[in-house]
mmCIF file of C-alpha atoms in Angstrom:
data_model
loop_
_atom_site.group_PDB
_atom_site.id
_atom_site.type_symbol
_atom_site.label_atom_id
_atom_site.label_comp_id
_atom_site.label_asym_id
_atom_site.label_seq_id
_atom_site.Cartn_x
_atom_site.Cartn_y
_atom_site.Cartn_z
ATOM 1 C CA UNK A 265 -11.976 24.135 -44.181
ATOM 2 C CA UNK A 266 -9.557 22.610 -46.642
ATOM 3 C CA UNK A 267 -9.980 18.533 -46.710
ATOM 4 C CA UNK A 268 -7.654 16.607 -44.543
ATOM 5 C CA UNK A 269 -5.663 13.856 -45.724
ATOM 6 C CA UNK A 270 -6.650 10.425 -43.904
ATOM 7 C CA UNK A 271 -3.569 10.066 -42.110
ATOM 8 C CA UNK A 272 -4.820 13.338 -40.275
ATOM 9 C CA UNK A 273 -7.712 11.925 -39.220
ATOM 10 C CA UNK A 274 -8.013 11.221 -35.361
ATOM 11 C CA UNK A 275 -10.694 8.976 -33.327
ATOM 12 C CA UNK A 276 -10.867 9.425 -29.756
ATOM 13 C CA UNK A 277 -13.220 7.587 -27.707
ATOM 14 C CA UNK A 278 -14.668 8.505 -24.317
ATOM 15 C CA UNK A 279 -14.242 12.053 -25.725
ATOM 16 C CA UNK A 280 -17.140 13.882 -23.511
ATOM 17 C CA UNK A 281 -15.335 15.281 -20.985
ATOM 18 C CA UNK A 282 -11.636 14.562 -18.988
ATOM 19 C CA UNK A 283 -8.971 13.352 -20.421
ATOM 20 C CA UNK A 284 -10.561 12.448 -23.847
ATOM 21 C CA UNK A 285 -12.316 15.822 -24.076
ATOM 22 C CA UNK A 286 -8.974 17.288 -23.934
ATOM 23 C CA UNK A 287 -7.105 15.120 -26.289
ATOM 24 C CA UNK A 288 -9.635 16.004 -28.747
ATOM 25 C CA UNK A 289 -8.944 19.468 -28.354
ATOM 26 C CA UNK A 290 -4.921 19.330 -28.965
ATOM 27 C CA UNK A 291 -4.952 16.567 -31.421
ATOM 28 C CA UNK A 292 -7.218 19.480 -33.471
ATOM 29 C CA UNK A 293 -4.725 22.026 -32.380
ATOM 30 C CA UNK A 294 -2.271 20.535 -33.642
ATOM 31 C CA UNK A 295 -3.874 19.908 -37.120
ATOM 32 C CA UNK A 296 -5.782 16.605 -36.805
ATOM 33 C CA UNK A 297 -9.084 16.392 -38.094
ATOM 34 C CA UNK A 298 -10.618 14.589 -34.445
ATOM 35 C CA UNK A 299 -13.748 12.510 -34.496
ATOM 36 C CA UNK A 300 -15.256 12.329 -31.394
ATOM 37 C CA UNK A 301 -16.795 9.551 -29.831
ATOM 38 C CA UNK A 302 -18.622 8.419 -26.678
ATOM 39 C CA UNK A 303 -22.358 7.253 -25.480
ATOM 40 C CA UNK A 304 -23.130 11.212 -23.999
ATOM 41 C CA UNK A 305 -24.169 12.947 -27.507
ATOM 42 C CA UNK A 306 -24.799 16.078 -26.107
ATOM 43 C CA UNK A 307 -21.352 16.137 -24.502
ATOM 44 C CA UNK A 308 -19.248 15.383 -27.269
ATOM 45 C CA UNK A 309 -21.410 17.790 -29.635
ATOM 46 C CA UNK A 310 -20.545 20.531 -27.621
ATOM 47 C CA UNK A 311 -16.762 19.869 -27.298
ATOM 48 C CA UNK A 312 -16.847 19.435 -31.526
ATOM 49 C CA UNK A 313 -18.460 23.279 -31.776
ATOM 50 C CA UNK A 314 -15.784 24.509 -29.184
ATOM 51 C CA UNK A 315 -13.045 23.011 -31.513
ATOM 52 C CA UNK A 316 -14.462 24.158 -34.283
ATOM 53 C CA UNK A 317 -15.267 27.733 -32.835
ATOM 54 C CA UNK A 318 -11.461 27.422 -32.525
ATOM 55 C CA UNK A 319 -10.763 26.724 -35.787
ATOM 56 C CA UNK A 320 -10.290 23.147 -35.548
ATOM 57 C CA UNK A 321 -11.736 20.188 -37.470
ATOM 58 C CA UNK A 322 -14.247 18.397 -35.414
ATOM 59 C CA UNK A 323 -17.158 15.148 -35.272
ATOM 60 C CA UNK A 324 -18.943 13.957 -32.942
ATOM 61 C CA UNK A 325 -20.312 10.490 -33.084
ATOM 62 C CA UNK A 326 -22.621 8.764 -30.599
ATOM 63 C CA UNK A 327 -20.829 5.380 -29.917
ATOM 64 C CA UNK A 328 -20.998 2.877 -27.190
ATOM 65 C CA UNK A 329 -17.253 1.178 -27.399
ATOM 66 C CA UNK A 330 -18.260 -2.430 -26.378
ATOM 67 C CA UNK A 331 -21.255 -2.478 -28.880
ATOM 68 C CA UNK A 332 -19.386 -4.401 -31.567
ATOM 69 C CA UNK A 333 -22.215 -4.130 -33.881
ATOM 70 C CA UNK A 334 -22.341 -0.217 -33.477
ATOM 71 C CA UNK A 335 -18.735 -0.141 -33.755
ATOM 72 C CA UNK A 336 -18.516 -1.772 -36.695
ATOM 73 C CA UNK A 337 -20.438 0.343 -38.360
ATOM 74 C CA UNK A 338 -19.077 3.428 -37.223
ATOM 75 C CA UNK A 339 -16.037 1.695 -38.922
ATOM 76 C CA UNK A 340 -17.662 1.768 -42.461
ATOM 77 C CA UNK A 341 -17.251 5.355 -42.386
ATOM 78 C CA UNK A 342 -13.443 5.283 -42.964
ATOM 79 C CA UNK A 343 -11.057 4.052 -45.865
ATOM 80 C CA UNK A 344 -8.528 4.893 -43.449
ATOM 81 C CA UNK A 345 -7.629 7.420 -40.640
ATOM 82 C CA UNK A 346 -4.247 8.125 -39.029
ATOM 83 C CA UNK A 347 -5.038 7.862 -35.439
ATOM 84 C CA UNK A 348 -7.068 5.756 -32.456
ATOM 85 C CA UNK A 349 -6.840 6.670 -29.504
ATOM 86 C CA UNK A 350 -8.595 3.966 -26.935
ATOM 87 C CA UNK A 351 -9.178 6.064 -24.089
ATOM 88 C CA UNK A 352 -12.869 4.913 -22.932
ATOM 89 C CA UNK A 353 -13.051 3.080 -19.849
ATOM 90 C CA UNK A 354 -12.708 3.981 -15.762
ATOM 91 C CA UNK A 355 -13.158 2.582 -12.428
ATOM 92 C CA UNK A 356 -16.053 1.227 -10.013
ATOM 93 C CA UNK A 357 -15.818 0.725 -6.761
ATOM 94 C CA UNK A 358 -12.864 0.324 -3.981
ATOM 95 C CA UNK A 359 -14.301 -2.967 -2.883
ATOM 96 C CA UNK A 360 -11.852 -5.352 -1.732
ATOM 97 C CA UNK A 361 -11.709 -9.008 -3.890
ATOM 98 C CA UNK A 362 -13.808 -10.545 -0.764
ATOM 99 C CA UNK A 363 -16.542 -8.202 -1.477
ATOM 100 C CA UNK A 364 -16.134 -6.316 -4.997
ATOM 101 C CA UNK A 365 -19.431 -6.628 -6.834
ATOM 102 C CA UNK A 366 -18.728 -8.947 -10.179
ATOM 103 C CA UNK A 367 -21.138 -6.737 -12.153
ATOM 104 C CA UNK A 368 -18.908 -3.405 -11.374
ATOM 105 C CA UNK A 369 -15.991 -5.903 -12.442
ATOM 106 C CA UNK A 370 -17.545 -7.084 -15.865
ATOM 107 C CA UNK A 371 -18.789 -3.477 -16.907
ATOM 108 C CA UNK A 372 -14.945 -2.468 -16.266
ATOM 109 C CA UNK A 373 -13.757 -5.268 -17.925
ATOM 110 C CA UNK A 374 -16.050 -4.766 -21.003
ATOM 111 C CA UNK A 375 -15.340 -1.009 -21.476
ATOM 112 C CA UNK A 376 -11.631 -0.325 -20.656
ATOM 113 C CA UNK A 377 -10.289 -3.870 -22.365
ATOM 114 C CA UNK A 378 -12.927 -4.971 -24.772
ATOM 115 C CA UNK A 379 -13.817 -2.122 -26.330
ATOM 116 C CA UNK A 380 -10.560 -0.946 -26.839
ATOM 117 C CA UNK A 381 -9.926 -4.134 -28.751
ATOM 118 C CA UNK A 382 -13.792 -3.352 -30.645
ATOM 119 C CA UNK A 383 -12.145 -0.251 -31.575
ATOM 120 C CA UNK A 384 -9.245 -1.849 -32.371
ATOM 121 C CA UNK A 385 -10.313 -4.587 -34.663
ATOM 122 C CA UNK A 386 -12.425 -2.409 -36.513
ATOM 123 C CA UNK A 387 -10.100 -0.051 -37.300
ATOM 124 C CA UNK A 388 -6.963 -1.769 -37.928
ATOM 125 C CA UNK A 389 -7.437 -2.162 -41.634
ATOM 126 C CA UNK A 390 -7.874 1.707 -41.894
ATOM 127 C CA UNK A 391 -4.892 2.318 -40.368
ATOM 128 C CA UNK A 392 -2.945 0.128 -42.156
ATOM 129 C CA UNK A 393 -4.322 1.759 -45.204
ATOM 130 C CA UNK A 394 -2.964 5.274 -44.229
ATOM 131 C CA UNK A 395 0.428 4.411 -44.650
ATOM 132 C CA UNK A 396 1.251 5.479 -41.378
ATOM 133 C CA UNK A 397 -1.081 4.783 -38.346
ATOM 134 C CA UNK A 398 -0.748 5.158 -34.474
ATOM 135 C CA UNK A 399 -2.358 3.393 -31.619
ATOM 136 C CA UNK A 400 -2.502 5.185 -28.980
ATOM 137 C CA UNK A 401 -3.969 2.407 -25.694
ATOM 138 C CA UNK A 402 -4.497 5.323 -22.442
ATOM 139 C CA UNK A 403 -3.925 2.366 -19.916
ATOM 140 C CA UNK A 404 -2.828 3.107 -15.871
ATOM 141 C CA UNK A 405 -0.454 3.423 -13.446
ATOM 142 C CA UNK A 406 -3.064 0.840 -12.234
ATOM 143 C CA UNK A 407 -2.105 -1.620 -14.952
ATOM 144 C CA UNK A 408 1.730 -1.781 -14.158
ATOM 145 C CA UNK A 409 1.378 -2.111 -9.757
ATOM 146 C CA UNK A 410 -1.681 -3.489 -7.826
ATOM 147 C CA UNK A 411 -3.505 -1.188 -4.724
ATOM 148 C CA UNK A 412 -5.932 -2.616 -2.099
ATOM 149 C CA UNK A 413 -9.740 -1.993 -3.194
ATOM 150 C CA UNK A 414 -8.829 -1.272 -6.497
ATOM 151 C CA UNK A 415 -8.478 -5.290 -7.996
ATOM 152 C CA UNK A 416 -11.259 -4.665 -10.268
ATOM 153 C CA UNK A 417 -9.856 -1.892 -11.862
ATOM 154 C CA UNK A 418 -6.174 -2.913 -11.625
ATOM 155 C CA UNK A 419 -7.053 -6.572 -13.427
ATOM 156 C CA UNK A 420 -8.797 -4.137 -16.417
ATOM 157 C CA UNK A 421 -6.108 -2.282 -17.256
ATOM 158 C CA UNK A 422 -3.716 -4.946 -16.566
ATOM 159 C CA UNK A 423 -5.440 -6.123 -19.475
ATOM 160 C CA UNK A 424 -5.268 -3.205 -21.380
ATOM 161 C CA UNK A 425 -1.614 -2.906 -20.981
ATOM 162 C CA UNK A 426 -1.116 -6.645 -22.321
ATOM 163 C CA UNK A 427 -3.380 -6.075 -24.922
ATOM 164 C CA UNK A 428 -1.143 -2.913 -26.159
ATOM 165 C CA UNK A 429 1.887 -4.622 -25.561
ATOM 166 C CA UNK A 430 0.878 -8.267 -27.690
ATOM 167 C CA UNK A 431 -0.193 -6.070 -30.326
ATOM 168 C CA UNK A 432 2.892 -4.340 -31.066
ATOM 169 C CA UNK A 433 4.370 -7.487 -31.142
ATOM 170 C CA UNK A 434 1.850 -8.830 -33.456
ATOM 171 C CA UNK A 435 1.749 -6.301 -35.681
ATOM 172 C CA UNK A 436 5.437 -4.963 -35.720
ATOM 173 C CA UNK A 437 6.581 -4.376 -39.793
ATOM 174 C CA UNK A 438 3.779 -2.865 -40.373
ATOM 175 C CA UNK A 439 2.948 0.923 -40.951
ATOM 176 C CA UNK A 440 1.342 1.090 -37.383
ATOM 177 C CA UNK A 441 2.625 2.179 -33.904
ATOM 178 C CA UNK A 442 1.352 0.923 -30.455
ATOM 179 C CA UNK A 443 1.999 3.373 -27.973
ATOM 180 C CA UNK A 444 0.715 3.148 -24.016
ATOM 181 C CA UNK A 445 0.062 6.157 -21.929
ATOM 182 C CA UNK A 446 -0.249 4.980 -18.156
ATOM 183 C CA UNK A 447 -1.704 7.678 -16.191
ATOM 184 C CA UNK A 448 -1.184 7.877 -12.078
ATOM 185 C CA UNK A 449 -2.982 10.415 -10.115
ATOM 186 C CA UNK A 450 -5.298 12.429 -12.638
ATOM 187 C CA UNK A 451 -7.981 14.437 -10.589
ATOM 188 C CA UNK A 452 -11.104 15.316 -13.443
ATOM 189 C CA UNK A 453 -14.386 16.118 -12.762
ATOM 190 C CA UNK A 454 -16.011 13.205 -13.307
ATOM 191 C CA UNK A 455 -13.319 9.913 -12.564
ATOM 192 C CA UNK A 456 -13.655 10.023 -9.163
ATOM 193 C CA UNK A 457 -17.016 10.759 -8.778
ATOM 194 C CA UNK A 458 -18.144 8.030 -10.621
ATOM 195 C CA UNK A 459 -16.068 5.438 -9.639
ATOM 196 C CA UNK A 460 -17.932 6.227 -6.000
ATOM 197 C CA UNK A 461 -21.222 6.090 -7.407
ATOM 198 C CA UNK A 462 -21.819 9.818 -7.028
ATOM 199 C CA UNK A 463 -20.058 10.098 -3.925
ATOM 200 C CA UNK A 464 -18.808 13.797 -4.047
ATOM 201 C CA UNK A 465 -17.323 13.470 -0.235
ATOM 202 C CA UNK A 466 -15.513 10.236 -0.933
ATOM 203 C CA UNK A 467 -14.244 11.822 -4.307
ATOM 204 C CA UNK A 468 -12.606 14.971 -2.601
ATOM 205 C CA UNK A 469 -10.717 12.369 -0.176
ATOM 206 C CA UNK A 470 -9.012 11.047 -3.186
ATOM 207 C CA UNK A 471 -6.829 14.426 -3.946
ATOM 208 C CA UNK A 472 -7.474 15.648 -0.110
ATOM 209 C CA UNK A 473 -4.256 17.445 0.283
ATOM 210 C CA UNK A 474 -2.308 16.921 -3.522
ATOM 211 C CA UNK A 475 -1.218 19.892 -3.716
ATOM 212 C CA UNK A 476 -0.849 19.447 -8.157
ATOM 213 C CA UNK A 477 -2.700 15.864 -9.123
ATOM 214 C CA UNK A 478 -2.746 15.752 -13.004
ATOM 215 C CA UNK A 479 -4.977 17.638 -14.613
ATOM 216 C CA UNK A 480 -6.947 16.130 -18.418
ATOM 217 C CA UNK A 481 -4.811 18.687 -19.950
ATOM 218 C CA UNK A 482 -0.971 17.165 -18.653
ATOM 219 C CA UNK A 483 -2.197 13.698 -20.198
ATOM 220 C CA UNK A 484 -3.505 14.984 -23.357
ATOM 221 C CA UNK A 485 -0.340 16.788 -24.039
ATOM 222 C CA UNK A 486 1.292 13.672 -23.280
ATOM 223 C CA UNK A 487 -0.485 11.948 -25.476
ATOM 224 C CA UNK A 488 -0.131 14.801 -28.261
ATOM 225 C CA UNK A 489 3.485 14.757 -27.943
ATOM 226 C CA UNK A 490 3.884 10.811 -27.971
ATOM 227 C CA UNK A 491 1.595 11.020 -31.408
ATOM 228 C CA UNK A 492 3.177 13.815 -33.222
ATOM 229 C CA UNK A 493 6.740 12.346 -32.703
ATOM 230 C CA UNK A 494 8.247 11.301 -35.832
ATOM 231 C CA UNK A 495 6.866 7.967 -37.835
ATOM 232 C CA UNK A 496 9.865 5.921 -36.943
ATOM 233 C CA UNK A 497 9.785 6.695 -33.211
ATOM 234 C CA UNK A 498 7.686 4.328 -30.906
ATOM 235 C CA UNK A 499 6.537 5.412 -27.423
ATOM 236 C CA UNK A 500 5.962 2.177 -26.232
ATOM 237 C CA UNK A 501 5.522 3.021 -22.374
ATOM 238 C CA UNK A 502 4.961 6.169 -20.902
ATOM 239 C CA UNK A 503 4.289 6.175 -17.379
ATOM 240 C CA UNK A 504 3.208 9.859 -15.957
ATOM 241 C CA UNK A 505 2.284 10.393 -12.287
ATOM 242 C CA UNK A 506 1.850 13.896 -10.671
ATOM 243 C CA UNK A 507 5.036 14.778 -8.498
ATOM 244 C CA UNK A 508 3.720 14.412 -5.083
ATOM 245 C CA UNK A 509 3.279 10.867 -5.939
ATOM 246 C CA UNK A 510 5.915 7.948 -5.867
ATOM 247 C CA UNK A 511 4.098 5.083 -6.675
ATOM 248 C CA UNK A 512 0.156 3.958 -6.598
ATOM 249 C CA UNK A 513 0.256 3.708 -3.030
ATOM 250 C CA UNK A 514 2.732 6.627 -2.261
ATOM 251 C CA UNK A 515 1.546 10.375 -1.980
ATOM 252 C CA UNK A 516 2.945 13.111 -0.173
ATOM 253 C CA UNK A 517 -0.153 15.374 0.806
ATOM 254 C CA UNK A 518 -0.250 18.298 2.757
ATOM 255 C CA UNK A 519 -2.563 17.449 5.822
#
């Protein structure tokens, strides 16, 4: 395939499968050359020969997002690129704070808020140097309202929400864009599952009677669409929940 400039050039983390699988895929629809990323190499390998079977432009590269050392690295490989999106992370548990276990707490701490800023740091500079750069931060409805048994992930992407919003203040003038994607009820294969350790039963109750949850595909468009708008137009906050439900702990479901 012809080269693509640098400012088409797309990183994606937690790109094996749900909602970053998917992104990858329509970000290389739509013309990007996507770079892969995530600690399952088989996974992403295969999702990079389905784009390109496609057509598309596609890498995959083995990366653990709150290995700074690793991500820095993987950072050498760019003078610049056009886009990031930060969508590695997910939950643990339904514990509530009397009884959540701290380690479940710290490993969703460390993936969905430090390793977006790992990612972040690291690949600021090449941003900047396209000219015209996007941030793209795929937060939570759980980071805008709180839910019992969910404090542990709430109080993550709390954090990632105030870590998308300081940075568009800190950065604002420059050729970059911040933009937050906050995601309510998104049923995957995999997000419920492991946030119950495995639990397929206890996974099932989560969408028991949704009639439409979100799919991968209804964020990734979102996020497609809030990426290819034009260079002087700033999604700052896009909250998306399925229509059956109101508000984190509001669904209609037919039981």
């Amino acid at each position: 395939m012809a080269p693509v400039a640098p400012s088409r050039i797309a990183v994606v983390t937690g790109a094996s499968s749900g909602i970053g699988a998917a992104t990858a895929r329509q970000l290389a629809a739509a013309g990007y050359r996507v770079v892969l990323t995530a600690r399952r190499k088989d996974r992403i390998e295969a999702v990079a020969a389905e784009i390109g079977a496609a057509g598309g432009a596609a890498t995959a590269y083995q990366l653990d997002v709150t290995d700074r050392a690793a991500v820095d690295e993987f950072a050498t490989a760019f003078q610049s690129i056009g886009v990031l999106v930060n969508n590695a992370g997910g939950a643990l548990g339904a514990d509530p704070v009397a009884t959540g276990d701290p380690a479940d707490w710290r490993t969703m701490y460390e993936t969905n808020v430090i390793g977006t800023l790992n990612l972040t740091q690291a690949l600021l500079p090449k941003l900047d140097a396209s000219g015209d750069g996007t941030i793209v931060v795929v937060s939570s409805t759980a980071g805008h309202g709180t839910y019992e048994g969910g404090a542990g992930y709430v109080a993550a992407k709390h954090g990632a929400h105030v870590l998308a919003e300081t940075l568009r203040l800190e950065i604002v003038g420059r050729p970059v864009r911040v933009i937050e994607i906050a995601p309510g009820m998104v049923k995957t294969d995999e997000f419920a599952l492991t946030r119950f350790g495995g639990d397929a039963e206890k996974a099932a109750k989560v969408y028991q009677g949704v009639a439409e949850p979100l799919t991968a595909e209804d964020v990734a468009d979102t996020i497609t669409w809030a990426i290819t708008r034009p260079s002087h137009v700033n999604v700052d906050l896009l909250v998306l929940r399925p229509r059956a439900q109101a508000s984190n702990t509001k669904v209609h479901r037919d039981v």
